[in-house]
Amino acid sequence: MIMHRCFRRSVDRAFFTTLKPSVGFLLSTWSIVWATPNTWTGGGDATNWSDSLNWSAGEPATGHIVSINSGASVLLTNTTADLASFAITDATLTFAGWDSAL
């Protein structure tokens, strides 16, 4: 019986010793990312995607949830950041130039 307890303790210690670095690694690499909603307001020149005054949260950046609502006519002349999502409802988005991409 004593032999069994000693063996079990050494196995438990070995298991938890190898587990600790893995759990630490997982916890240190997790992060919570909140996507920022960003809606077209047309408050700048009312045309250019890259005019930060046309957006509720400035020019769309990586991770933004972008929406363009009805009546808007937006001109995209460059490549956008990697967006979390994009929605357009009853509006026009015009791509101009070789470098424009959504």
Short mmCIF file of N, CA, C and O in Angstrom, two decimals:
data_model
loop_
_atom_site.label_atom_id
_atom_site.label_comp_id
_atom_site.label_asym_id
_atom_site.label_seq_id
_atom_site.Cartn_x
_atom_site.Cartn_y
_atom_site.Cartn_z
N MET A 1 0.82 -1.19 0.00
CA MET A 1 0.00 0.00 0.00
C MET A 1 0.86 1.26 0.00
O MET A 1 0.56 2.20 -0.69
N ILE A 2 1.93 1.27 0.78
CA ILE A 2 2.81 2.42 0.83
C ILE A 2 3.49 2.62 -0.51
O ILE A 2 3.61 3.72 -1.00
N MET A 3 3.89 1.55 -1.12
CA MET A 3 4.53 1.62 -2.43
C MET A 3 3.57 2.26 -3.44
O MET A 3 3.96 3.09 -4.24
N HIS A 4 2.32 1.90 -3.39
CA HIS A 4 1.31 2.42 -4.31
C HIS A 4 1.14 3.94 -4.14
O HIS A 4 1.08 4.67 -5.11
N ARG A 5 1.06 4.43 -2.89
CA ARG A 5 0.92 5.87 -2.63
C ARG A 5 2.12 6.65 -3.17
O ARG A 5 1.97 7.70 -3.74
N CYS A 6 3.30 6.17 -2.94
CA CYS A 6 4.50 6.86 -3.42
C CYS A 6 4.50 6.94 -4.94
O CYS A 6 4.82 7.96 -5.51
N PHE A 7 4.16 5.83 -5.57
CA PHE A 7 4.12 5.83 -7.03
C PHE A 7 3.08 6.82 -7.53
O PHE A 7 3.33 7.60 -8.43
N ARG A 8 1.91 6.83 -6.90
CA ARG A 8 0.83 7.74 -7.32
C ARG A 8 1.26 9.19 -7.14
O ARG A 8 1.02 10.02 -8.00
N ARG A 9 1.89 9.53 -6.04
CA ARG A 9 2.35 10.90 -5.82
C ARG A 9 3.35 11.34 -6.88
O ARG A 9 3.30 12.44 -7.38
N SER A 10 4.27 10.46 -7.21
CA SER A 10 5.27 10.84 -8.22
C SER A 10 4.61 11.02 -9.59
O SER A 10 4.98 11.90 -10.35
N VAL A 11 3.62 10.21 -9.90
CA VAL A 11 2.90 10.37 -11.16
C VAL A 11 2.13 11.68 -11.16
O VAL A 11 2.15 12.44 -12.11
N ASP A 12 1.43 11.98 -10.06
CA ASP A 12 0.68 13.23 -9.95
C ASP A 12 1.60 14.43 -10.10
O ASP A 12 1.29 15.37 -10.81
N ARG A 13 2.74 14.41 -9.43
CA ARG A 13 3.69 15.52 -9.52
C ARG A 13 4.19 15.68 -10.95
O ARG A 13 4.28 16.78 -11.46
N ALA A 14 4.52 14.59 -11.58
CA ALA A 14 5.01 14.65 -12.95
C ALA A 14 3.93 15.22 -13.88
O ALA A 14 4.20 16.05 -14.73
N PHE A 15 2.69 14.81 -13.69
CA PHE A 15 1.59 15.30 -14.51
C PHE A 15 1.41 16.80 -14.33
O PHE A 15 1.35 17.55 -15.29
N PHE A 16 1.32 17.27 -13.09
CA PHE A 16 1.09 18.69 -12.85
C PHE A 16 2.30 19.55 -13.21
O PHE A 16 2.15 20.69 -13.60
N THR A 17 3.48 19.00 -13.10
CA THR A 17 4.67 19.74 -13.50
C THR A 17 4.65 19.99 -15.01
O THR A 17 4.97 21.07 -15.48
N THR A 18 4.24 18.99 -15.77
CA THR A 18 4.18 19.18 -17.23
C THR A 18 2.96 19.98 -17.63
O THR A 18 2.95 20.64 -18.65
N LEU A 19 1.92 19.97 -16.83
CA LEU A 19 0.70 20.69 -17.15
C LEU A 19 0.83 22.19 -16.93
O LEU A 19 0.35 22.98 -17.72
N LYS A 20 1.54 22.59 -15.90
CA LYS A 20 1.65 24.01 -15.56
C LYS A 20 2.15 24.88 -16.71
O LYS A 20 1.52 25.86 -17.05
N PRO A 21 3.26 24.55 -17.37
CA PRO A 21 3.70 25.40 -18.47
C PRO A 21 2.68 25.47 -19.61
O PRO A 21 2.49 26.51 -20.21
N SER A 22 1.99 24.38 -19.88
CA SER A 22 1.01 24.37 -20.95
C SER A 22 -0.15 25.30 -20.62
O SER A 22 -0.59 26.08 -21.45
N VAL A 23 -0.66 25.20 -19.41
CA VAL A 23 -1.77 26.07 -19.00
C VAL A 23 -1.32 27.52 -19.01
O VAL A 23 -2.03 28.39 -19.49
N GLY A 24 -0.13 27.79 -18.53
CA GLY A 24 0.39 29.15 -18.54
C GLY A 24 0.49 29.70 -19.94
O GLY A 24 0.15 30.84 -20.22
N PHE A 25 0.94 28.87 -20.87
CA PHE A 25 1.05 29.28 -22.26
C PHE A 25 -0.32 29.59 -22.84
O PHE A 25 -0.52 30.60 -23.48
N LEU A 26 -1.30 28.71 -22.58
CA LEU A 26 -2.65 28.95 -23.10
C LEU A 26 -3.24 30.24 -22.54
O LEU A 26 -3.81 31.03 -23.28
N LEU A 27 -3.11 30.45 -21.26
CA LEU A 27 -3.68 31.65 -20.66
C LEU A 27 -2.98 32.91 -21.14
O LEU A 27 -3.61 33.94 -21.31
N SER A 28 -1.68 32.83 -21.37
CA SER A 28 -0.96 34.02 -21.79
C SER A 28 -1.22 34.37 -23.25
O SER A 28 -1.03 35.50 -23.66
N THR A 29 -1.66 33.40 -24.06
CA THR A 29 -1.90 33.69 -25.48
C THR A 29 -3.35 34.03 -25.76
O THR A 29 -3.66 34.49 -26.84
N TRP A 30 -4.24 33.81 -24.84
CA TRP A 30 -5.64 34.17 -25.05
C TRP A 30 -5.80 35.66 -24.84
O TRP A 30 -5.23 36.26 -23.94
N SER A 31 -6.59 36.26 -25.66
CA SER A 31 -6.94 37.66 -25.44
C SER A 31 -8.35 37.89 -25.95
O SER A 31 -8.81 37.21 -26.86
N ILE A 32 -9.02 38.82 -25.35
CA ILE A 32 -10.38 39.15 -25.76
C ILE A 32 -10.31 40.34 -26.70
O ILE A 32 -9.71 41.36 -26.37
N VAL A 33 -10.89 40.16 -27.85
CA VAL A 33 -10.88 41.23 -28.84
C VAL A 33 -12.31 41.68 -29.06
O VAL A 33 -13.17 40.87 -29.43
N TRP A 34 -12.56 42.93 -28.83
CA TRP A 34 -13.89 43.49 -29.06
C TRP A 34 -13.86 44.23 -30.38
O TRP A 34 -13.04 45.10 -30.60
N ALA A 35 -14.76 43.88 -31.27
CA ALA A 35 -14.85 44.56 -32.56
C ALA A 35 -15.56 45.89 -32.37
O ALA A 35 -16.53 45.99 -31.65
N THR A 36 -15.05 46.91 -33.04
CA THR A 36 -15.62 48.25 -32.94
C THR A 36 -16.60 48.47 -34.07
O THR A 36 -16.25 48.35 -35.24
N PRO A 37 -17.85 48.83 -33.76
CA PRO A 37 -18.80 49.18 -34.81
C PRO A 37 -18.39 50.51 -35.46
O PRO A 37 -17.95 51.43 -34.77
N ASN A 38 -18.51 50.60 -36.76
CA ASN A 38 -18.12 51.82 -37.47
C ASN A 38 -19.11 52.01 -38.63
O ASN A 38 -19.14 51.22 -39.56
N THR A 39 -19.91 53.05 -38.53
CA THR A 39 -20.99 53.30 -39.50
C THR A 39 -20.68 54.53 -40.33
O THR A 39 -20.20 55.54 -39.83
N TRP A 40 -21.00 54.44 -41.62
CA TRP A 40 -20.83 55.57 -42.54
C TRP A 40 -21.80 56.67 -42.12
O TRP A 40 -23.00 56.45 -42.00
N THR A 41 -21.27 57.87 -41.90
CA THR A 41 -22.10 59.02 -41.55
C THR A 41 -22.12 60.05 -42.68
O THR A 41 -23.05 60.85 -42.76
N GLY A 42 -21.07 60.06 -43.51
CA GLY A 42 -20.97 61.04 -44.59
C GLY A 42 -20.69 62.44 -44.07
O GLY A 42 -20.90 63.43 -44.77
N GLY A 43 -20.18 62.54 -42.85
CA GLY A 43 -19.94 63.84 -42.22
C GLY A 43 -18.72 64.58 -42.72
O GLY A 43 -18.50 65.73 -42.36
N GLY A 44 -17.92 63.96 -43.55
CA GLY A 44 -16.73 64.61 -44.11
C GLY A 44 -17.06 65.11 -45.51
O GLY A 44 -17.97 65.92 -45.68
N ASP A 45 -16.35 64.60 -46.49
CA ASP A 45 -16.65 65.01 -47.88
C ASP A 45 -17.83 64.22 -48.46
O ASP A 45 -18.23 64.44 -49.58
N ALA A 46 -18.37 63.28 -47.68
CA ALA A 46 -19.55 62.48 -48.04
C ALA A 46 -19.31 61.55 -49.22
O ALA A 46 -20.27 61.05 -49.80
N THR A 47 -18.06 61.30 -49.58
CA THR A 47 -17.77 60.44 -50.72
C THR A 47 -16.66 59.43 -50.44
O THR A 47 -16.84 58.24 -50.67
N ASN A 48 -15.52 59.88 -49.98
CA ASN A 48 -14.32 59.04 -49.88
C ASN A 48 -14.29 58.15 -48.64
O ASN A 48 -14.45 58.63 -47.51
N TRP A 49 -14.04 56.87 -48.88
CA TRP A 49 -13.89 55.90 -47.80
C TRP A 49 -12.80 56.35 -46.84
O TRP A 49 -12.94 56.24 -45.62
N SER A 50 -11.71 56.86 -47.36
CA SER A 50 -10.54 57.20 -46.54
C SER A 50 -10.66 58.51 -45.76
O SER A 50 -9.77 58.85 -44.99
N ASP A 51 -11.75 59.23 -45.91
CA ASP A 51 -11.97 60.46 -45.12
C ASP A 51 -12.55 60.04 -43.77
O ASP A 51 -13.70 59.62 -43.66
N SER A 52 -11.73 60.14 -42.72
CA SER A 52 -12.14 59.66 -41.40
C SER A 52 -13.38 60.38 -40.85
O SER A 52 -14.09 59.83 -40.01
N LEU A 53 -13.66 61.58 -41.34
CA LEU A 53 -14.85 62.30 -40.87
C LEU A 53 -16.15 61.71 -41.42
O LEU A 53 -17.23 62.04 -40.94
N ASN A 54 -16.04 60.83 -42.40
CA ASN A 54 -17.23 60.18 -42.96
C ASN A 54 -17.69 58.97 -42.13
O ASN A 54 -18.71 58.37 -42.44
N TRP A 55 -16.96 58.64 -41.08
CA TRP A 55 -17.23 57.45 -40.29
C TRP A 55 -17.48 57.79 -38.83
O TRP A 55 -16.92 58.74 -38.29
N SER A 56 -18.28 56.98 -38.18
CA SER A 56 -18.60 57.21 -36.76
C SER A 56 -17.39 56.97 -35.85
O SER A 56 -17.30 57.57 -34.78
N ALA A 57 -16.46 56.10 -36.27
CA ALA A 57 -15.28 55.80 -35.46
C ALA A 57 -13.99 56.02 -36.26
O ALA A 57 -12.99 55.34 -36.05
N GLY A 58 -13.98 56.98 -37.17
CA GLY A 58 -12.81 57.24 -37.99
C GLY A 58 -12.71 56.23 -39.13
O GLY A 58 -13.54 55.34 -39.26
N GLU A 59 -11.70 56.39 -39.97
CA GLU A 59 -11.53 55.46 -41.10
C GLU A 59 -11.48 54.03 -40.58
O GLU A 59 -10.80 53.75 -39.59
N PRO A 60 -12.21 53.11 -41.20
CA PRO A 60 -12.25 51.73 -40.71
C PRO A 60 -10.85 51.12 -40.57
O PRO A 60 -10.01 51.25 -41.44
N ALA A 61 -10.65 50.47 -39.43
CA ALA A 61 -9.37 49.85 -39.09
C ALA A 61 -9.57 48.35 -38.89
O ALA A 61 -10.70 47.85 -38.89
N THR A 62 -8.49 47.64 -38.71
CA THR A 62 -8.53 46.20 -38.52
C THR A 62 -9.49 45.84 -37.38
O THR A 62 -9.42 46.41 -36.31
N GLY A 63 -10.38 44.89 -37.67
CA GLY A 63 -11.32 44.40 -36.66
C GLY A 63 -12.61 45.19 -36.56
O GLY A 63 -13.48 44.81 -35.78
N HIS A 64 -12.78 46.26 -37.31
CA HIS A 64 -14.01 47.04 -37.23
C HIS A 64 -15.18 46.29 -37.88
O HIS A 64 -15.01 45.55 -38.84
N ILE A 65 -16.37 46.54 -37.36
CA ILE A 65 -17.62 46.05 -37.94
C ILE A 65 -18.16 47.23 -38.73
O ILE A 65 -18.66 48.20 -38.16
N VAL A 66 -18.05 47.18 -40.05
CA VAL A 66 -18.34 48.33 -40.90
C VAL A 66 -19.72 48.19 -41.55
O VAL A 66 -20.07 47.12 -42.04
N SER A 67 -20.48 49.29 -41.53
CA SER A 67 -21.77 49.29 -42.22
C SER A 67 -21.99 50.61 -42.94
O SER A 67 -21.64 51.68 -42.44
N ILE A 68 -22.52 50.47 -44.14
CA ILE A 68 -22.90 51.63 -44.95
C ILE A 68 -24.39 51.50 -45.20
O ILE A 68 -24.86 50.50 -45.74
N ASN A 69 -25.13 52.52 -44.80
CA ASN A 69 -26.58 52.47 -44.86
C ASN A 69 -27.15 53.18 -46.08
O ASN A 69 -26.41 53.82 -46.84
N SER A 70 -28.44 53.09 -46.25
CA SER A 70 -29.12 53.55 -47.47
C SER A 70 -28.83 55.00 -47.83
O SER A 70 -28.66 55.86 -46.97
N GLY A 71 -28.76 55.21 -49.14
CA GLY A 71 -28.56 56.54 -49.68
C GLY A 71 -27.11 56.96 -49.86
O GLY A 71 -26.83 57.93 -50.54
N ALA A 72 -26.19 56.25 -49.28
CA ALA A 72 -24.77 56.61 -49.35
C ALA A 72 -24.18 56.19 -50.69
O ALA A 72 -24.59 55.21 -51.30
N SER A 73 -23.21 56.98 -51.14
CA SER A 73 -22.43 56.65 -52.33
C SER A 73 -20.97 56.83 -51.95
O SER A 73 -20.49 57.95 -51.79
N VAL A 74 -20.27 55.71 -51.80
CA VAL A 74 -18.92 55.70 -51.25
C VAL A 74 -17.92 55.31 -52.32
O VAL A 74 -18.15 54.38 -53.10
N LEU A 75 -16.79 56.03 -52.35
CA LEU A 75 -15.72 55.76 -53.31
C LEU A 75 -14.53 55.16 -52.57
O LEU A 75 -13.97 55.77 -51.65
N LEU A 76 -14.13 53.95 -52.98
CA LEU A 76 -12.99 53.26 -52.38
C LEU A 76 -11.84 53.27 -53.39
O LEU A 76 -11.96 52.73 -54.48
N THR A 77 -10.72 53.90 -53.01
CA THR A 77 -9.59 54.04 -53.94
C THR A 77 -8.32 53.34 -53.45
O THR A 77 -7.26 53.51 -54.04
N ASN A 78 -8.41 52.59 -52.38
CA ASN A 78 -7.24 51.89 -51.84
C ASN A 78 -7.67 50.59 -51.19
O ASN A 78 -8.84 50.22 -51.25
N THR A 79 -6.76 49.89 -50.57
CA THR A 79 -7.08 48.65 -49.88
C THR A 79 -7.50 48.97 -48.46
O THR A 79 -6.87 49.79 -47.79
N THR A 80 -8.55 48.32 -47.99
CA THR A 80 -9.02 48.55 -46.62
C THR A 80 -8.24 47.67 -45.65
O THR A 80 -7.56 46.73 -46.05
N ALA A 81 -8.39 47.97 -44.38
CA ALA A 81 -7.84 47.11 -43.33
C ALA A 81 -8.64 45.81 -43.30
O ALA A 81 -9.69 45.71 -43.95
N ASP A 82 -8.17 44.80 -42.56
CA ASP A 82 -8.90 43.54 -42.40
C ASP A 82 -10.08 43.77 -41.46
O ASP A 82 -9.91 43.87 -40.25
N LEU A 83 -11.26 43.84 -42.02
CA LEU A 83 -12.46 44.15 -41.25
C LEU A 83 -13.04 42.89 -40.61
O LEU A 83 -12.92 41.80 -41.16
N ALA A 84 -13.71 43.07 -39.47
CA ALA A 84 -14.40 41.94 -38.83
C ALA A 84 -15.63 41.57 -39.65
O ALA A 84 -15.94 40.40 -39.83
N SER A 85 -16.33 42.59 -40.16
CA SER A 85 -17.46 42.35 -41.04
C SER A 85 -17.77 43.61 -41.82
O SER A 85 -17.34 44.72 -41.46
N PHE A 86 -18.52 43.44 -42.90
CA PHE A 86 -18.91 44.57 -43.75
C PHE A 86 -20.34 44.34 -44.21
O PHE A 86 -20.70 43.25 -44.65
N ALA A 87 -21.16 45.39 -44.09
CA ALA A 87 -22.55 45.31 -44.55
C ALA A 87 -22.90 46.58 -45.29
O ALA A 87 -22.53 47.68 -44.86
N ILE A 88 -23.61 46.43 -46.38
CA ILE A 88 -24.06 47.59 -47.14
C ILE A 88 -25.54 47.38 -47.45
O ILE A 88 -25.95 46.30 -47.86
N THR A 89 -26.36 48.41 -47.20
CA THR A 89 -27.80 48.32 -47.39
C THR A 89 -28.28 49.48 -48.24
O THR A 89 -28.18 50.64 -47.82
N ASP A 90 -28.80 49.19 -49.42
CA ASP A 90 -29.35 50.22 -50.32
C ASP A 90 -28.41 51.39 -50.52
O ASP A 90 -28.81 52.56 -50.42
N ALA A 91 -27.14 51.11 -50.74
CA ALA A 91 -26.13 52.14 -50.96
C ALA A 91 -25.21 51.68 -52.08
O ALA A 91 -25.33 50.56 -52.58
N THR A 92 -24.30 52.56 -52.50
CA THR A 92 -23.38 52.25 -53.59
C THR A 92 -21.95 52.34 -53.10
O THR A 92 -21.57 53.32 -52.47
N LEU A 93 -21.16 51.32 -53.42
CA LEU A 93 -19.72 51.32 -53.13
C LEU A 93 -19.01 51.17 -54.47
O LEU A 93 -19.17 50.16 -55.15
N THR A 94 -18.23 52.19 -54.85
CA THR A 94 -17.52 52.17 -56.13
C THR A 94 -16.03 51.95 -55.87
O THR A 94 -15.42 52.66 -55.08
N PHE A 95 -15.47 50.94 -56.55
CA PHE A 95 -14.04 50.65 -56.47
C PHE A 95 -13.36 51.39 -57.61
O PHE A 95 -13.74 51.25 -58.76
N ALA A 96 -12.33 52.19 -57.31
CA ALA A 96 -11.60 52.94 -58.32
C ALA A 96 -10.10 52.73 -58.16
O ALA A 96 -9.58 52.89 -57.06
N GLY A 97 -9.43 52.37 -59.25
CA GLY A 97 -7.98 52.16 -59.20
C GLY A 97 -7.61 50.72 -58.97
O GLY A 97 -8.40 49.92 -58.46
N TRP A 98 -6.39 50.37 -59.37
CA TRP A 98 -5.89 49.00 -59.24
C TRP A 98 -5.72 48.56 -57.81
O TRP A 98 -5.75 47.38 -57.51
N ASP A 99 -5.48 49.50 -56.89
CA ASP A 99 -5.19 49.15 -55.50
C ASP A 99 -6.42 49.07 -54.61
O ASP A 99 -6.29 48.84 -53.42
N SER A 100 -7.59 49.30 -55.16
CA SER A 100 -8.79 49.27 -54.30
C SER A 100 -9.23 47.84 -54.06
O SER A 100 -9.33 47.03 -54.98
N ALA A 101 -9.43 47.50 -52.81
CA ALA A 101 -9.86 46.16 -52.41
C ALA A 101 -10.53 46.24 -51.06
O ALA A 101 -10.15 47.03 -50.21
N LEU A 102 -11.53 45.42 -50.88
CA LEU A 102 -12.28 45.38 -49.63
C LEU A 102 -11.92 44.13 -48.88
O LEU A 102 -11.82 43.06 -49.39
#
